[in-house]
Amino acid sequence: MKNKYWNENIERMSREDMRKLQGIRLKQTVERVYHDSPFYRKKMQELDITPDDINSIDDIVKLPFTTKYDLRDNYPFGMFTVPMSQIVRIHASSGTTGKPTVVGHTRRDLAMWAECMSRAIYAYGLDESDIFQVSYGYGLFTGGFGAHYGAENVGASVIPMSSGNTAKQITLMHDFGATALCCTPSYALYLADAIRDSGYPLEEFKLKAGVFGAEPWTENMRKDLERKLNIKAYNIYGLSEIAGPGVAFECECQDGSHVNEDHFYPEIVDPETLQPLPEGETGELVLTHLTKEGMPLLRYRTKDLTALRRGTCSCGRTLARIDRIMGRSDDMLIIRGVNVFPTQIESVMLEMPEFEPHYQLIVDRVNNTDTMELQVEVRPEFYTDEISKMMAMQKRLYARLQSVLGLSVNVRLVEPRSIERSTGKAKRVVDKRKL
């Protein structure tokens, strides 16, 4: 059997040795940003901190936080710490409002990113003998390039499909014998439905693993994807400001995602007070670059809500793990005073066999009261003209949602294939309130 670790020395490093390595690298990063980033030098001077104050990884709490607004305020290249002659790649966030957040990579940064993705690929049980169909978007979005260079780095074959052109996706997946599919979970669901309609029998496909990320998804959606595509579905975590996919990855145990913490130091803080939270408590994930050259970030607030666990995984890796992302602090809806995450609703829906994982939440305000409507597709085998059966289904979902969320949701059942599909990140929520 091949080695299941890409870099065993790091992936199974003792906690004591990892902390020493992180402390050394943090000090180097702080030295770099203090001398080469006017933005960070000013921030540190305001806090009366110099690089001499950073002597171990525990000193990270002395450092300032960084937010997406800081990146936008320094648009386009104000956060770079090397001359443009050393920047070999520029990516930008897929944000739809305001200026994008711009990220610059040196040649060494790209090699580090490929290293992190390679660890993920081996953890998924894949190697140089596999054929990767990369159906994340290529371009300023980091998904396509991240998966592409990681797969090439382990010596695998890459089909650089990008997203869209679904008929061609399926034909080439079938004809080229792709064994791994890399895309957003919502696009994977779309492809699964399209394969079912394509006329190609599922058993003729060679797919064995899915590498899915770029949006929150639930355990029930994983089960749905595994059943529909006959694969094992793995989570990949990343964000363009840090490195794109490969910041953290699942292993065969699927018990949280291992953080490549020799490159990205993870913390969990209370999103309101910004105070560090104890291990196992849910809060906002904060990440610090330890080896980035082109644009190192200190204590970057990801807005992603999760919990952090240290301790050896059953797979043998000692890298810290983050739990499944439950949502983003800025994606949280407050409906009549109750905090609601779209993933909570998705989880309830997918516990019930009658419903597809295709839905949309319409939030509005009527007579000064918040309203929320869930439009959800019924699976073809359950969709019927018999009103009494549809009403019974609707009532069951309504009651279950009310029990879990503690508020009433207007449930509207819609026919199969009636909700618009996405080839990238799915738009689940339409908030019509003028907040």
XYZ file of C-alpha atoms in Angstrom:
435
model
C 0.000 0.000 0.000
C 1.311 3.469 -0.867
C 2.177 5.986 1.838
C -0.983 7.828 2.888
C 1.027 10.900 3.950
C 2.529 13.329 1.455
C 4.819 14.886 4.092
C 4.804 12.591 7.107
C 7.413 14.584 9.074
C 5.063 17.592 9.192
C 1.711 15.811 9.204
C 2.702 13.696 12.242
C 4.957 16.204 14.000
C 4.722 16.279 17.796
C 2.770 19.191 19.292
C 5.911 20.452 21.038
C 7.967 20.486 17.813
C 5.097 22.086 15.860
C 4.808 24.895 18.416
C 8.565 25.545 18.205
C 8.421 25.661 14.404
C 5.383 27.963 14.493
C 7.130 30.300 16.953
C 10.230 30.593 14.756
C 8.162 31.197 11.627
C 5.847 33.692 13.321
C 8.825 35.787 14.444
C 10.216 35.762 10.876
C 6.834 36.827 9.465
C 6.436 39.642 12.005
C 9.965 40.895 11.168
C 9.031 40.898 7.484
C 5.761 42.783 7.796
C 7.166 45.276 10.308
C 9.958 46.282 7.926
C 8.238 45.781 4.550
C 4.573 46.699 5.155
C 3.746 50.329 6.077
C 0.231 49.118 6.968
C 1.423 46.611 9.589
C 4.229 48.809 10.898
C 1.653 51.545 11.658
C -0.722 49.021 13.270
C 2.026 47.574 15.457
C 3.316 51.000 16.449
C -0.209 51.975 17.500
C -0.179 48.935 19.818
C 3.386 49.738 20.941
C 4.675 46.382 19.652
C 7.957 45.575 17.880
C 9.209 42.234 16.500
C 11.262 41.885 19.699
C 7.988 41.315 21.580
C 7.311 38.111 19.616
C 9.324 35.209 21.039
C 6.950 32.219 20.831
C 3.680 31.254 19.179
C 1.862 32.251 22.407
C 2.781 35.882 21.672
C 0.459 35.896 18.651
C -2.303 37.376 20.842
C -0.293 40.631 21.053
C -0.600 41.172 17.294
C -3.331 43.187 15.525
C -6.230 41.595 13.649
C -6.619 42.041 9.893
C -9.972 42.223 8.080
C -11.202 42.179 4.513
C -11.764 45.942 4.850
C -8.020 46.423 5.437
C -7.328 44.640 2.158
C -9.887 46.762 0.317
C -8.532 49.981 1.856
C -5.078 49.072 0.524
C -6.336 48.129 -2.959
C -4.758 47.041 -5.174
C -1.187 46.254 -4.049
C -0.772 48.090 -0.733
C -0.525 44.865 1.308
C 2.299 43.364 -0.773
C 5.646 43.010 1.032
C 7.853 42.292 -1.989
C 8.471 44.253 -5.216
C 6.131 43.484 -8.149
C 9.097 41.868 -9.922
C 8.790 39.003 -7.391
C 4.998 38.624 -7.673
C 4.314 35.898 -10.245
C 0.545 35.479 -9.769
C -2.303 37.788 -8.745
C -5.662 36.457 -7.559
C -8.695 38.383 -6.332
C -11.779 37.514 -4.333
C -15.038 36.641 -6.037
C -16.874 39.276 -4.003
C -19.796 40.937 -5.782
C -19.784 44.213 -3.861
C -17.170 46.924 -3.875
C -13.561 46.434 -4.839
C -12.191 42.881 -4.831
C -9.604 41.764 -2.295
C -6.332 41.321 -4.167
C -3.699 38.716 -3.291
C -0.142 38.422 -4.623
C 1.985 35.242 -4.692
C 5.705 34.772 -5.179
C 7.101 31.631 -6.795
C 7.775 30.199 -3.330
C 4.205 31.008 -2.232
C 2.827 28.983 -5.139
C 5.124 26.057 -4.284
C 3.873 26.201 -0.663
C 0.260 26.204 -1.857
C 0.891 23.190 -4.125
C 2.552 21.405 -1.155
C -0.542 21.973 1.005
C -2.877 20.700 -1.733
C -0.641 17.640 -2.236
C -1.064 16.711 1.433
C -4.836 16.927 0.951
C -4.763 14.751 -2.175
C -2.866 11.966 -0.402
C -5.238 12.227 2.577
C -8.134 11.542 0.169
C -6.432 8.307 -0.905
C -5.507 9.741 -4.321
C -2.075 9.827 -5.985
C -0.165 10.070 -9.284
C -2.259 7.285 -10.816
C -5.449 9.384 -10.625
C -7.126 11.631 -13.188
C -8.466 14.895 -11.751
C -11.334 16.719 -13.425
C -10.986 20.275 -12.097
C -14.410 21.888 -12.453
C -13.803 24.836 -10.161
C -13.668 28.114 -12.042
C -10.258 29.136 -13.353
C -9.320 32.807 -13.311
C -9.139 35.285 -10.439
C -11.014 32.753 -8.263
C -8.425 30.484 -6.593
C -10.298 27.164 -6.771
C -9.292 26.001 -10.244
C -5.601 26.838 -10.003
C -5.306 25.499 -6.438
C -6.648 22.055 -7.304
C -4.801 22.040 -10.642
C -1.300 22.689 -9.302
C -1.795 20.389 -6.310
C -2.764 17.486 -8.570
C 0.133 18.196 -10.947
C 2.513 18.387 -7.974
C 1.734 14.775 -6.979
C 2.122 13.693 -10.603
C -1.567 13.070 -11.337
C -3.236 13.784 -14.693
C -5.341 16.958 -14.794
C -8.355 17.762 -16.980
C -8.623 21.588 -16.612
C -12.360 21.810 -17.372
C -13.316 24.889 -15.334
C -17.035 25.264 -14.535
C -19.996 25.295 -16.923
C -20.552 23.456 -20.240
C -22.134 20.587 -18.335
C -22.740 18.260 -21.301
C -19.041 18.393 -22.174
C -18.094 17.930 -18.499
C -20.011 14.650 -18.395
C -18.788 13.374 -21.776
C -15.123 13.949 -20.914
C -15.548 12.651 -17.363
C -16.917 9.459 -18.878
C -14.542 9.156 -21.853
C -11.338 10.225 -20.070
C -12.045 8.088 -17.003
C -11.751 10.864 -14.408
C -11.326 9.380 -10.928
C -11.532 12.613 -8.910
C -13.927 15.541 -9.319
C -12.999 18.972 -7.898
C -15.786 21.596 -7.717
C -18.273 23.263 -5.375
C -20.708 20.844 -3.697
C -23.674 22.630 -5.293
C -22.177 22.169 -8.783
C -21.437 18.514 -7.968
C -25.158 18.055 -7.230
C -25.988 19.657 -10.557
C -23.546 17.334 -12.353
C -25.028 14.326 -10.521
C -28.504 15.187 -11.822
C -27.117 15.786 -15.320
C -25.332 12.398 -15.311
C -28.625 10.757 -14.392
C -30.213 12.390 -17.457
C -27.262 11.847 -19.784
C -27.918 8.277 -20.790
C -24.506 7.175 -19.497
C -24.903 4.467 -16.815
C -23.304 5.579 -13.526
C -21.311 2.322 -13.359
C -19.438 3.321 -16.542
C -17.832 6.275 -14.708
C -14.513 5.772 -12.880
C -15.092 8.492 -10.250
C -14.090 7.464 -6.751
C -13.573 10.740 -4.877
C -14.969 14.251 -4.827
C -12.937 17.236 -3.587
C -15.595 19.783 -2.663
C -15.306 23.227 -1.098
C -15.709 27.016 -1.543
C -19.111 27.046 0.227
C -20.524 25.589 3.465
C -22.181 22.172 3.046
C -23.773 19.757 5.449
C -23.195 16.129 6.386
C -26.530 15.265 4.794
C -25.435 16.865 1.524
C -22.267 14.728 1.683
C -24.390 11.573 1.954
C -26.520 12.725 -0.968
C -23.461 13.351 -3.166
C -21.876 10.040 -2.219
C -25.056 8.172 -3.104
C -25.722 10.013 -6.368
C -22.137 9.880 -7.694
C -21.004 6.621 -6.057
C -17.932 8.320 -4.550
C -16.413 9.318 -1.225
C -16.958 13.081 -0.844
C -14.244 15.073 0.941
C -14.158 18.630 2.190
C -11.372 21.024 1.180
C -11.143 24.366 2.968
C -9.472 27.588 1.940
C -9.987 31.235 1.131
C -8.261 33.370 -1.469
C -6.806 35.811 1.077
C -4.875 32.973 2.743
C -4.104 30.536 -0.119
C -7.251 29.230 -1.760
C -8.072 25.521 -1.304
C -5.595 23.559 0.802
C -5.616 25.584 4.013
C -7.328 22.565 5.626
C -8.419 19.146 4.378
C -10.290 16.045 5.501
C -8.719 12.605 5.763
C -10.347 9.178 5.403
C -11.790 9.554 8.930
C -13.866 12.604 7.858
C -13.729 13.848 11.446
C -12.875 17.506 10.890
C -10.400 19.109 8.484
C -6.657 19.090 9.231
C -5.127 22.582 9.119
C -1.727 22.916 7.434
C -0.661 24.694 10.603
C 3.046 24.837 9.746
C 2.002 27.447 7.151
C -1.274 28.847 8.561
C -1.666 29.306 12.321
C -5.318 28.846 13.428
C -7.090 30.561 16.324
C -10.747 30.625 17.358
C -12.061 33.896 18.804
C -15.391 35.226 19.972
C -16.679 37.234 16.953
C -17.978 39.988 19.251
C -15.227 40.396 21.876
C -12.359 38.986 19.735
C -11.105 37.137 22.824
C -9.568 33.660 22.230
C -11.957 30.788 22.949
C -11.035 27.448 24.576
C -10.442 24.409 22.396
C -13.690 22.830 21.209
C -15.784 26.018 21.489
C -17.367 27.433 18.348
C -16.283 30.884 17.223
C -14.654 32.740 14.340
C -11.627 31.192 12.671
C -8.608 33.516 12.539
C -5.568 32.592 10.424
C -2.002 33.930 10.370
C 0.515 33.281 7.588
C 3.739 31.739 8.858
C 5.631 31.333 5.552
C 3.973 33.649 3.010
C 6.322 36.009 1.152
C 4.183 38.072 -1.211
C 1.425 39.195 1.115
C 1.601 37.790 4.656
C -1.447 38.483 6.823
C -1.513 38.623 10.624
C -4.575 37.268 12.466
C -6.881 37.465 9.456
C -10.556 37.282 10.453
C -12.108 34.747 8.081
C -15.709 35.246 9.372
C -16.069 31.437 9.169
C -17.604 29.857 12.276
C -16.108 26.599 13.508
C -14.310 24.965 16.460
C -10.670 23.889 16.713
C -9.415 20.553 18.063
C -5.859 19.445 18.713
C -4.841 15.876 19.407
C -3.959 12.937 17.211
C -6.570 11.878 14.640
C -7.331 8.194 14.035
C -5.526 8.610 10.678
C -2.282 9.297 12.575
C -2.045 12.999 11.710
C -1.290 15.380 14.568
C -2.267 18.538 12.644
C -5.010 20.529 14.414
C -8.510 20.036 13.026
C -11.359 22.437 12.432
C -14.961 21.216 12.551
C -17.258 21.582 9.572
C -17.866 25.284 8.884
C -21.373 25.981 10.181
C -21.629 29.259 8.271
C -20.146 32.728 8.208
C -20.775 35.280 10.920
C -21.812 37.700 8.154
C -24.120 35.066 6.552
C -26.097 34.652 9.749
C -29.695 35.797 9.380
C -31.466 37.368 12.346
C -35.149 36.576 11.936
C -37.439 38.005 14.604
C -34.487 38.006 17.014
C -33.458 34.393 16.281
C -30.052 33.570 14.738
C -30.500 31.347 11.673
C -27.858 29.818 9.379
C -28.829 28.468 5.942
C -26.885 25.273 6.752
C -29.259 24.576 9.680
C -32.225 24.624 7.305
C -30.395 22.484 4.746
C -29.580 19.929 7.428
C -33.232 19.587 8.474
C -34.427 19.338 4.853
C -31.977 16.596 3.951
C -32.950 14.464 6.934
C -36.197 13.903 5.040
C -36.056 11.638 1.972
C -38.731 13.590 0.069
C -36.577 16.650 -0.638
C -33.753 17.519 -3.013
C -30.809 19.600 -1.714
C -31.939 22.447 -3.990
C -33.617 25.291 -2.123
C -33.838 29.031 -1.712
C -34.637 31.184 1.317
C -36.624 34.351 0.659
C -36.410 36.771 3.594
C -38.615 39.872 3.707
C -40.243 42.288 6.123
C -44.034 42.673 6.087
C -45.781 45.131 8.441
C -42.516 45.516 10.393
C -42.279 41.747 10.948
C -39.574 39.517 9.431
C -40.841 36.727 7.204
C -38.935 33.749 5.817
C -40.076 31.486 3.015
C -38.295 28.263 2.146
C -38.756 27.120 -1.440
C -37.607 23.510 -1.690
C -37.680 21.004 -4.539
C -39.497 17.718 -4.016
C -37.738 14.622 -5.382
C -39.394 13.345 -8.600
C -40.515 10.078 -6.970
C -42.396 12.019 -4.254
C -43.832 14.836 -6.371
C -47.551 14.283 -6.968
C -50.777 15.962 -8.033
C -52.452 14.664 -4.882
C -52.823 17.812 -2.789
C -53.318 15.902 0.483
C -49.937 14.135 0.117
C -48.127 17.381 -0.732
C -49.793 19.149 2.212
C -48.742 16.359 4.577
C -45.130 16.634 3.345
C -45.209 20.400 3.759
C -46.582 20.136 7.316
C -43.885 17.633 8.350
C -41.095 19.902 7.109
C -42.726 22.972 8.687
C -43.019 21.241 12.077
C -39.426 19.959 11.991
C -38.037 23.399 11.088
C -40.064 25.048 13.835
C -38.755 22.504 16.344
C -35.082 23.013 15.356
C -35.055 26.778 14.702
C -37.616 27.907 17.252
C -39.488 30.002 14.683
C -42.008 29.391 11.925
C -40.892 29.189 8.302
C -43.349 29.433 5.437
C -42.613 26.252 3.425
C -43.374 26.203 -0.297
C -42.829 22.913 -2.124
C -41.823 23.310 -5.745
C -41.503 20.838 -8.572
C -38.215 19.109 -9.460
C -35.692 21.177 -11.464
C -37.520 24.471 -10.886
C -34.837 26.212 -8.781
C -32.011 27.739 -10.774
C -28.788 25.695 -10.682
C -25.346 27.133 -10.064
C -22.041 26.195 -11.709
C -20.136 27.929 -8.900
C -21.200 28.987 -5.431
C -24.938 28.559 -4.951
C -27.020 31.626 -3.992
C -29.231 30.242 -1.253
C -30.579 33.404 0.357
C -32.518 36.339 -1.106
C -32.902 39.003 1.589
C -35.398 41.633 0.485
C -35.400 43.521 3.768
C -34.155 47.110 3.741
C -31.814 46.711 6.708
